[in-house]
Short mmCIF file of C-alpha atoms and ligand atoms in Angstrom, two decimals:
data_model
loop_
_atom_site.label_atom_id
_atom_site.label_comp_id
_atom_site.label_asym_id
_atom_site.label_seq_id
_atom_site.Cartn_x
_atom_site.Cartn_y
_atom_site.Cartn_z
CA UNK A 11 57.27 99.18 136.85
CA UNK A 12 60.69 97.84 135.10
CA UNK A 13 63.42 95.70 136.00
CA UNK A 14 66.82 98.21 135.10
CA UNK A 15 69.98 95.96 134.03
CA UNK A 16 73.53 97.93 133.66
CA UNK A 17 76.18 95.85 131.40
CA UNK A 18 79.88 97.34 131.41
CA UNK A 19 78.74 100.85 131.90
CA UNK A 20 81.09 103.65 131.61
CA UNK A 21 81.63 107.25 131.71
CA UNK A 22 84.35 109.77 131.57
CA UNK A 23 84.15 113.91 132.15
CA UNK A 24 87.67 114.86 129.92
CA UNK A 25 90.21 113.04 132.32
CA UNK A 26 87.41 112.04 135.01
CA UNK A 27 86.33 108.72 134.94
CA UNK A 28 82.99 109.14 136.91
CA UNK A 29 81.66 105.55 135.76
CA UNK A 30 83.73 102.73 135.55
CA UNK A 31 82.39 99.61 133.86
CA UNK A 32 79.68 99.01 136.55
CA UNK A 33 77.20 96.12 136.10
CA UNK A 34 74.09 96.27 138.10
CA UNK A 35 70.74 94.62 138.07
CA UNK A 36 67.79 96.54 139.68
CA UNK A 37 65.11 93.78 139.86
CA UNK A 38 61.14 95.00 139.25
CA UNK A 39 59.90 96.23 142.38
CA UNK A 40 63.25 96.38 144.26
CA UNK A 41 64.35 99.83 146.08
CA UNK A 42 68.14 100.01 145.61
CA UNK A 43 70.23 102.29 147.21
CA UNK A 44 73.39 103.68 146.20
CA UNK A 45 76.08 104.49 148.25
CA UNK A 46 79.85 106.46 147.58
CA UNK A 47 81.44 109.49 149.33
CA UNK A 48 81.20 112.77 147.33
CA UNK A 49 82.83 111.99 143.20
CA UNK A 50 81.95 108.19 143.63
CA UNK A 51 79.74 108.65 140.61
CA UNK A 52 76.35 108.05 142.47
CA UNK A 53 74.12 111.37 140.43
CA UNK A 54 76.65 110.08 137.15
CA UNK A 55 75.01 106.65 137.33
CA UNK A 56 71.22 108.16 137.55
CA UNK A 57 71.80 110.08 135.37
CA UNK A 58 73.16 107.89 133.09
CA UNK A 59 70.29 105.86 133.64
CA UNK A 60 67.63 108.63 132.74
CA UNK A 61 69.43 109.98 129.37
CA UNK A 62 70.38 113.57 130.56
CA UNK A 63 74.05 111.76 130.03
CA UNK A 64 75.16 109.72 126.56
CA UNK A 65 77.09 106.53 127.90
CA UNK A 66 80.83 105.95 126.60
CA UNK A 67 80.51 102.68 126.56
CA UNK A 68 78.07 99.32 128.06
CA UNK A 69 74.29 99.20 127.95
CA UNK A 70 71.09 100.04 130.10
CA UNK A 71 68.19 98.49 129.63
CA UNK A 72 64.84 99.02 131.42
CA UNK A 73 62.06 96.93 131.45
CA UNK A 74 63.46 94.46 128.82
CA UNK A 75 64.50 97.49 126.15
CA UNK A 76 67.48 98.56 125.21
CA UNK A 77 67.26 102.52 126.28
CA UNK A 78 70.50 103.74 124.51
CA UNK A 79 68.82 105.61 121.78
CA UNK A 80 65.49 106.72 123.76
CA UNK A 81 65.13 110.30 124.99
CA UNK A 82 64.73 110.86 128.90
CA UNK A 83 60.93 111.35 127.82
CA UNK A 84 60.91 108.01 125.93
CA UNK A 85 62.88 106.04 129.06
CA UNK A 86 59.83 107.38 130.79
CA UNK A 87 61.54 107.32 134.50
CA UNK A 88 61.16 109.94 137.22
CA UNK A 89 63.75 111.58 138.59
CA UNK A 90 64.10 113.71 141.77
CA UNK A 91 67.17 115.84 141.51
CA UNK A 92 70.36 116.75 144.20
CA UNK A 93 69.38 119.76 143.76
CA UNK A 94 65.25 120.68 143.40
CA UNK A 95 64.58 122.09 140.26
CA UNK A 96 60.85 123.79 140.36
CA UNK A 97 59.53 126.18 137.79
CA UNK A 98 59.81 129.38 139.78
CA UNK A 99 56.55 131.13 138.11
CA UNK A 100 53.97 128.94 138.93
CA UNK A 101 52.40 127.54 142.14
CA UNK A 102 53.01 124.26 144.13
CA UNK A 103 49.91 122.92 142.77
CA UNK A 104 50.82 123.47 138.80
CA UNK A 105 54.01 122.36 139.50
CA UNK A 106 52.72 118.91 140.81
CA UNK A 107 50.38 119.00 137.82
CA UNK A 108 52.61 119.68 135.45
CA UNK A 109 53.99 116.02 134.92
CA UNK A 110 50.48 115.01 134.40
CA UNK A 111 49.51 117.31 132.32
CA UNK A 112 51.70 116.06 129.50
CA UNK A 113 49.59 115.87 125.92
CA UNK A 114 50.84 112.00 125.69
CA UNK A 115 49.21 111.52 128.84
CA UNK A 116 45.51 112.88 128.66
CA UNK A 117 44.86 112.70 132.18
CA UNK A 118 41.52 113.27 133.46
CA UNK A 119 41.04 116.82 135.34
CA UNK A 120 39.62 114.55 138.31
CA UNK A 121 42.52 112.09 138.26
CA UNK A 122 44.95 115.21 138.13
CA UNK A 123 43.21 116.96 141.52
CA UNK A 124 43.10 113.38 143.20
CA UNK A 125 46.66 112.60 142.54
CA UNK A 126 48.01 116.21 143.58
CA UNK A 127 45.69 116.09 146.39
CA UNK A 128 47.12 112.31 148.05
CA UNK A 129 50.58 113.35 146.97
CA UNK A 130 50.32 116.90 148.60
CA UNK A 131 48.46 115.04 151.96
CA UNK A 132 51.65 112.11 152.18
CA UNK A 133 54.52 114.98 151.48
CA UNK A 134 52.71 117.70 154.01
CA UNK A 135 52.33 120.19 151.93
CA UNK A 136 48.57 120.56 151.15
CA UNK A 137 48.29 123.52 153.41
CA UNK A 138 50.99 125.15 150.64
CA UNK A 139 49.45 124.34 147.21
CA UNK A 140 48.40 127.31 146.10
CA UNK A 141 51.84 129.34 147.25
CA UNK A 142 54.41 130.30 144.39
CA UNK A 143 57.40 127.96 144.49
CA UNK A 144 59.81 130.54 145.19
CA UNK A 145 57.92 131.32 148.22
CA UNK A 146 59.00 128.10 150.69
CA UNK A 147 61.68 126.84 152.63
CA UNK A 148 64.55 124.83 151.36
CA UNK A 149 62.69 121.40 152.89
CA UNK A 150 59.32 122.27 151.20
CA UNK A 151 61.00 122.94 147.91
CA UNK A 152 62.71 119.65 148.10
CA UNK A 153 58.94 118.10 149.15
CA UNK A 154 57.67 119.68 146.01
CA UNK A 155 60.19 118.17 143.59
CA UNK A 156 59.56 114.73 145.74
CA UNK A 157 55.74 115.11 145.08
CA UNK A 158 56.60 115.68 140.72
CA UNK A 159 58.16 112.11 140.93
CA UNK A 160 55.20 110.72 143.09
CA UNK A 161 52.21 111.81 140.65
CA UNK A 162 54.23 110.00 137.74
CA UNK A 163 53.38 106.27 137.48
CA UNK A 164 56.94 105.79 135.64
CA UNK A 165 58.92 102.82 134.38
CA UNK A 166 61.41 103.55 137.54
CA UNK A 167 62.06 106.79 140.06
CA UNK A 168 65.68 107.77 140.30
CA UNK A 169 66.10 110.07 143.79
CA UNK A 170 69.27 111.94 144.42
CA UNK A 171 69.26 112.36 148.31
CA UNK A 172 65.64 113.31 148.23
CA UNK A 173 65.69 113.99 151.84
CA UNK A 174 68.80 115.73 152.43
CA UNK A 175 67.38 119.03 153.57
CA UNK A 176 64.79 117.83 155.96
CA UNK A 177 64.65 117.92 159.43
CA UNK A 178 64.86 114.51 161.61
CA UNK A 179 61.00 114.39 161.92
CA UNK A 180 60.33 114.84 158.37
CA UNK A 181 63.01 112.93 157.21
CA UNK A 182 61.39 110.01 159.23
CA UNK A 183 58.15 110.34 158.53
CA UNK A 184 58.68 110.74 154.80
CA UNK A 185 61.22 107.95 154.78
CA UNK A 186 58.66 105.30 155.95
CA UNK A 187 56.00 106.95 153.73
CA UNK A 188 58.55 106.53 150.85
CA UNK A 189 58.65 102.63 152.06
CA UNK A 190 54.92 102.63 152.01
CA UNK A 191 54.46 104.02 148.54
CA UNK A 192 56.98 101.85 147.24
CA UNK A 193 55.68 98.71 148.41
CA UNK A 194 52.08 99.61 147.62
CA UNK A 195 53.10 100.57 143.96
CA UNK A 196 55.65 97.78 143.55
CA UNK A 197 57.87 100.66 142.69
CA UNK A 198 61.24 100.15 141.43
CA UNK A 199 63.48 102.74 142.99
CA UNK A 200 67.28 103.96 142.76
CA UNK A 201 67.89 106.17 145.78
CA UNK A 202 71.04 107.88 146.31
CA UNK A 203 71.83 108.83 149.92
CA UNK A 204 74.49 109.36 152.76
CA UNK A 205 72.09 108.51 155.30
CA UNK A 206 73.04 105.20 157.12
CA UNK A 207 69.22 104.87 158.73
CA UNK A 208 67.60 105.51 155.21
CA UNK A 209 70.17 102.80 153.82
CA UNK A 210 69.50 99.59 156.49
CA UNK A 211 65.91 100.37 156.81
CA UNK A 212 64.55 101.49 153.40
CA UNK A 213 66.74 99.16 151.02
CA UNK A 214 66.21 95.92 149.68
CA UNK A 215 69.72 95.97 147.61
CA UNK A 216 72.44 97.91 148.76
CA UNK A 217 75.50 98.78 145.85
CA UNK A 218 78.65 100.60 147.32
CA UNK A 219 81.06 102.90 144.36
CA UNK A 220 84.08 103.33 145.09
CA UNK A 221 85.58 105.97 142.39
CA UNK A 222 83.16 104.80 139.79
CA UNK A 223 83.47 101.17 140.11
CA UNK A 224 80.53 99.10 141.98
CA UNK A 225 82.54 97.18 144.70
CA UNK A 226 79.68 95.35 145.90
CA UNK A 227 76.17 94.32 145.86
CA UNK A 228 73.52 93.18 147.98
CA UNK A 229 71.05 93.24 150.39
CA UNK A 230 71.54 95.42 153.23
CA UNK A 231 72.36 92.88 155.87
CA UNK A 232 74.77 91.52 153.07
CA UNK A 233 76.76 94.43 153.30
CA UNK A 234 76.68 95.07 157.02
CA UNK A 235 77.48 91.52 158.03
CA UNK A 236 79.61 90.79 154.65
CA UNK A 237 81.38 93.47 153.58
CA UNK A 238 84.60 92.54 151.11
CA UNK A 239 86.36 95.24 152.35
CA UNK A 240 87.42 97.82 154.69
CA UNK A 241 86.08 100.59 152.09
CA UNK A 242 82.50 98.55 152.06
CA UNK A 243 82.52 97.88 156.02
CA UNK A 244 83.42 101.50 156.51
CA UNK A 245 80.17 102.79 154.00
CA UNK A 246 77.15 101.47 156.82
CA UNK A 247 77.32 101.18 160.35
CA UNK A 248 76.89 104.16 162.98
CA UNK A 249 79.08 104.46 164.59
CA UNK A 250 81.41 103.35 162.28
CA UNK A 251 83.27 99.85 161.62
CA UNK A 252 86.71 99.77 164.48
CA UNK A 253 89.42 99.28 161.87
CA UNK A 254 92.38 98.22 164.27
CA UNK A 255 95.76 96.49 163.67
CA UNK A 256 95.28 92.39 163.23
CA UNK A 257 97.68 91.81 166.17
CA UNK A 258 95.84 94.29 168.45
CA UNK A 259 94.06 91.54 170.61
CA UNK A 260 96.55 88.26 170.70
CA UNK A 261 98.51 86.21 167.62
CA UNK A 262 97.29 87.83 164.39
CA UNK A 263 94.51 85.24 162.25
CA UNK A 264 96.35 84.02 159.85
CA UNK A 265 96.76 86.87 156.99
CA UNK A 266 94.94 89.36 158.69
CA UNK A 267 97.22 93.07 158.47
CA UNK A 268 94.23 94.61 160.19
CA UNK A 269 90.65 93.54 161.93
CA UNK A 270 87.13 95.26 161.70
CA UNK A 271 85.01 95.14 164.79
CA UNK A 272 81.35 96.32 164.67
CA UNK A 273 80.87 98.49 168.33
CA UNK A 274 78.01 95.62 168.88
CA UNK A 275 81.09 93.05 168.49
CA UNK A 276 83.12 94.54 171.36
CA UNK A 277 82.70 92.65 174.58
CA UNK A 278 83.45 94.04 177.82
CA UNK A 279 84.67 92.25 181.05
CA UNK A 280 87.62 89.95 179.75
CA UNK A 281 90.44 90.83 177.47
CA UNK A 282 92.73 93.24 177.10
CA UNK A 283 92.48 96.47 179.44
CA UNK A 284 91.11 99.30 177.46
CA UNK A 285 91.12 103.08 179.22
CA UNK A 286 87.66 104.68 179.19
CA UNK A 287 87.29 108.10 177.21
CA UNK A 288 84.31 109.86 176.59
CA UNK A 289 81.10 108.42 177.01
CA UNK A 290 77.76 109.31 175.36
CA UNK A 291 74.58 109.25 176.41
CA UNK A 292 71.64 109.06 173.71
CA UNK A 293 68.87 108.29 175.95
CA UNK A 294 68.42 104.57 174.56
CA UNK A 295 71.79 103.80 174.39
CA UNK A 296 75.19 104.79 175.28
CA UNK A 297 78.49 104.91 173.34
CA UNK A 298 81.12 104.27 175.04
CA UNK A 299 85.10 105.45 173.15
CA UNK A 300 87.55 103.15 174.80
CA UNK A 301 91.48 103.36 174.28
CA UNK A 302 94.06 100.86 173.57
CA UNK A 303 97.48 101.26 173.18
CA UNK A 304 96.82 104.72 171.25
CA UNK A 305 93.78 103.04 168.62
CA UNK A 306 90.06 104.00 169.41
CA UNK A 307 87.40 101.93 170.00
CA UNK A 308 84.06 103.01 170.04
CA UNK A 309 81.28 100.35 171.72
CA UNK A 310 78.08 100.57 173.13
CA UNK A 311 77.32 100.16 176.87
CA UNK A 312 74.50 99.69 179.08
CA UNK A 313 72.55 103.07 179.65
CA UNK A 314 72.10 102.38 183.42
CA UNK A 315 76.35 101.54 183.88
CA UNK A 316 78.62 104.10 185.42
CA UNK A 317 81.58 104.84 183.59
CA UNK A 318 84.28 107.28 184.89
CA UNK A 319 86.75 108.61 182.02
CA UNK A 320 90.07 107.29 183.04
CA UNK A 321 89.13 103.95 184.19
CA UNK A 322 89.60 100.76 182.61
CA UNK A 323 87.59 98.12 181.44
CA UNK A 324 88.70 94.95 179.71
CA UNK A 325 87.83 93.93 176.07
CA UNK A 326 87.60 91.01 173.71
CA UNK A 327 86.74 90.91 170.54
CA UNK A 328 83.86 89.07 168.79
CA UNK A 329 83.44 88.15 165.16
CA UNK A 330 86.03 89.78 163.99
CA UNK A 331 86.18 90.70 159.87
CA UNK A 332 89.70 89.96 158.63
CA UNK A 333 91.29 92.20 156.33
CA UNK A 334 94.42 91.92 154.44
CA UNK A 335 97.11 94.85 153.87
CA UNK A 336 95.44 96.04 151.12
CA UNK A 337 92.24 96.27 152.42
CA UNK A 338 90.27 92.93 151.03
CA UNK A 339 88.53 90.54 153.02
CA UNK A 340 90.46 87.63 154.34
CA UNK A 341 87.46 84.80 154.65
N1 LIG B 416 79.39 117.48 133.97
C1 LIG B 416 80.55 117.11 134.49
N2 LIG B 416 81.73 117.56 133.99
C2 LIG B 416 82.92 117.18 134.48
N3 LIG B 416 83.06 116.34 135.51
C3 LIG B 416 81.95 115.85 136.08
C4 LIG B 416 80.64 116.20 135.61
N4 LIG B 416 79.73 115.56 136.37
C5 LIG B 416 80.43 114.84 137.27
N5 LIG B 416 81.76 114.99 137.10
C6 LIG B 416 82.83 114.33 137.88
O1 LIG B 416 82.55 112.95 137.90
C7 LIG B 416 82.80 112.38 139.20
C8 LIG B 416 81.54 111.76 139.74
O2 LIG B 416 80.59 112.78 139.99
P1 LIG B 416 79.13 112.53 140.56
O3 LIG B 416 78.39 113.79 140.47
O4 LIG B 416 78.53 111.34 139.88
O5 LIG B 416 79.47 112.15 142.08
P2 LIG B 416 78.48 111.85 143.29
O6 LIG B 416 78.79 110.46 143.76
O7 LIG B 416 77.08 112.12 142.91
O8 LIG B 416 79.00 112.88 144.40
P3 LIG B 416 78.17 113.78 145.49
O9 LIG B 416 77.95 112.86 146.69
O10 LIG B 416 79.11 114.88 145.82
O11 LIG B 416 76.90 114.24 144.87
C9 LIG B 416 83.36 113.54 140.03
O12 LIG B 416 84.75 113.46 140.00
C10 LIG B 416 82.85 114.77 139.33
O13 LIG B 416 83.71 115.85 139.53
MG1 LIG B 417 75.71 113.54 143.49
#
């Protein structure tokens, strides 16, 4: 596998800039995931990275060479698409094989069966192999084009929400057999997705666009702990960052137009009275949405408490993240 390094990259549809001047380095063996709200540039950037899009301007480089006249097929990375692409006419199994069975590669017929076989066994599909493509559900399909990545032993896999279309059980079983491949191959992975567990649990860098720019970098607890702004706080965390006005609990810190509080860094019992709104109860935990003076706050509470919408409760706030008008971190 290849360290990936991104110097000044850019890229612009007509008036679109998708890509703006983004550096980026994906070390060997790292599993990066990108995160943006929809037009942030996240598939732009992959596929930038891949060669199925010419670069306006910076340069990519992957595993030490410069990649900006390679094909995709020369780049030799593996990419699983937003949107599964199979070849309709032939089977699960010859679409698996199919990477393989590449005239460069001159795989042996054994190797080929073994490798479909393990990939087929960790993706749950073994029991569809010999089905036509066209003939699975949405979530198998998306298995399938997984599983074409998977057999590959590329230079680096690029996956576009690979496990959008999954159900929760899937989704978590394939997400810690993703882990497990990774780390056994020393893969080096760019994985776009919107999922906040996949994020804090699979990453070892995190990279937040914002409209095409990277606005920061780092490891996941980096971000969550760290963020340099609203936009970043706002990107992880479930439920979501408390963005509330600086002066909201006592004298403003100095500079600070507004405050982020994680729920975890709401405490109850002193404070400021807060009116209790709806609570809910996910069996391990409970969120509890507070109110004060007209802002929300959502916090967790202890599942065995008794809350009554209505009440109050009083509030402090811990570790606040300081923000100034225009959104940057105040440190
Ligand atoms: N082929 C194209 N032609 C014109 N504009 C494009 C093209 N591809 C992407 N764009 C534009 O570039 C911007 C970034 O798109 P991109 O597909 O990279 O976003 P994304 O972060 O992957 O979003 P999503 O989460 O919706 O998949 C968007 O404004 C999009 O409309
Ligand atoms: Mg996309």
């Amino acid at each position: 596998m290849a360290e990936v390094i991104l110097r000044g990259v850019s890229k612009s549809f007509g008036a679109t800039a998708a890509v703006t001047d983004v550096d980026m380095t994906i070390p060997d063996g790292a599993f990066v995931v990108l995160l943006g709200p929809t037009g942030a540039g996240k598939t732009t950037t992959l596929r930038l990275i891949s060669g199925l899009e010419k670069l306006d301007a910076g340069e990519i480089s992957i595993g030490g060479r410069a990649v900006k006249d390679e094909t995709p097929a020369q780049r030799d990375v593996a990419m699983v698409f937003q949107q599964y692409s199979l070849y309709p006419h032939l089977t699960v199994r010859e679409n698996l094989e199919f990477p393989l069975k590449s005239p460069i590669l001159k795989t042996p017929k054994e190797e080929i069966a073994r490798k479909v076989g393990e990939v087929a066994d960790v993706l749950q599909i073994s029991h569809k192999l010999e089905n036509k493509a066209t003939a699975l559900s949405g979530g198998e399909m998306q298995r399938v084009s997984i599983g074409r990545a998977l057999v590959r032993d590329p230079q680096v896999y690029l996956m576009d929400e690979p496990l959008s279309s999954l159900d929760a059980k899937l989704r978590t079983d394939l997400r810690i057999e993703l882990k497990r491949i990774q780390a056994s191959l020393g893969a080096t992975i760019l994985y776009v997705t919107h999922d906040q567990i996949e994020a804090m649990t699979m990453a070892t860098h995190v990279g937040v666009l914002n409209a095409g720019r990277l606005v920061q970098y780092g490891t996941p607890r980096e971000i969550y702990e760290n963020p340099n702004s609203v936009y970043v706080a706002s990107r992880l965390g479930l439920p979501r960052i408390n963005i509330l006005p600086g002066d909201l609990f006592g004298p403003a810190p100095k500079g600070a137009h507004q405050i982020g509080l994680r729920p975890e860094h709401v405490t109850q019992g002193e404070g400021r009275e807060a009116t209790v709104g709806r609570i809910e109860r996910l069996g391990d935990h409970t969120r509890l949405h507070l109110s004060l003076e007209g802002h929300d706050i959502i916090t967790l509470a202890d599942p065995h408490a008794e809350y009554t919408p209505g009440t109050h409760v009083k509030i402090a706030p811990r570790e606040p993240l300081c923000f100034d008008a225009s959104g940057d971190r105040i440190y």
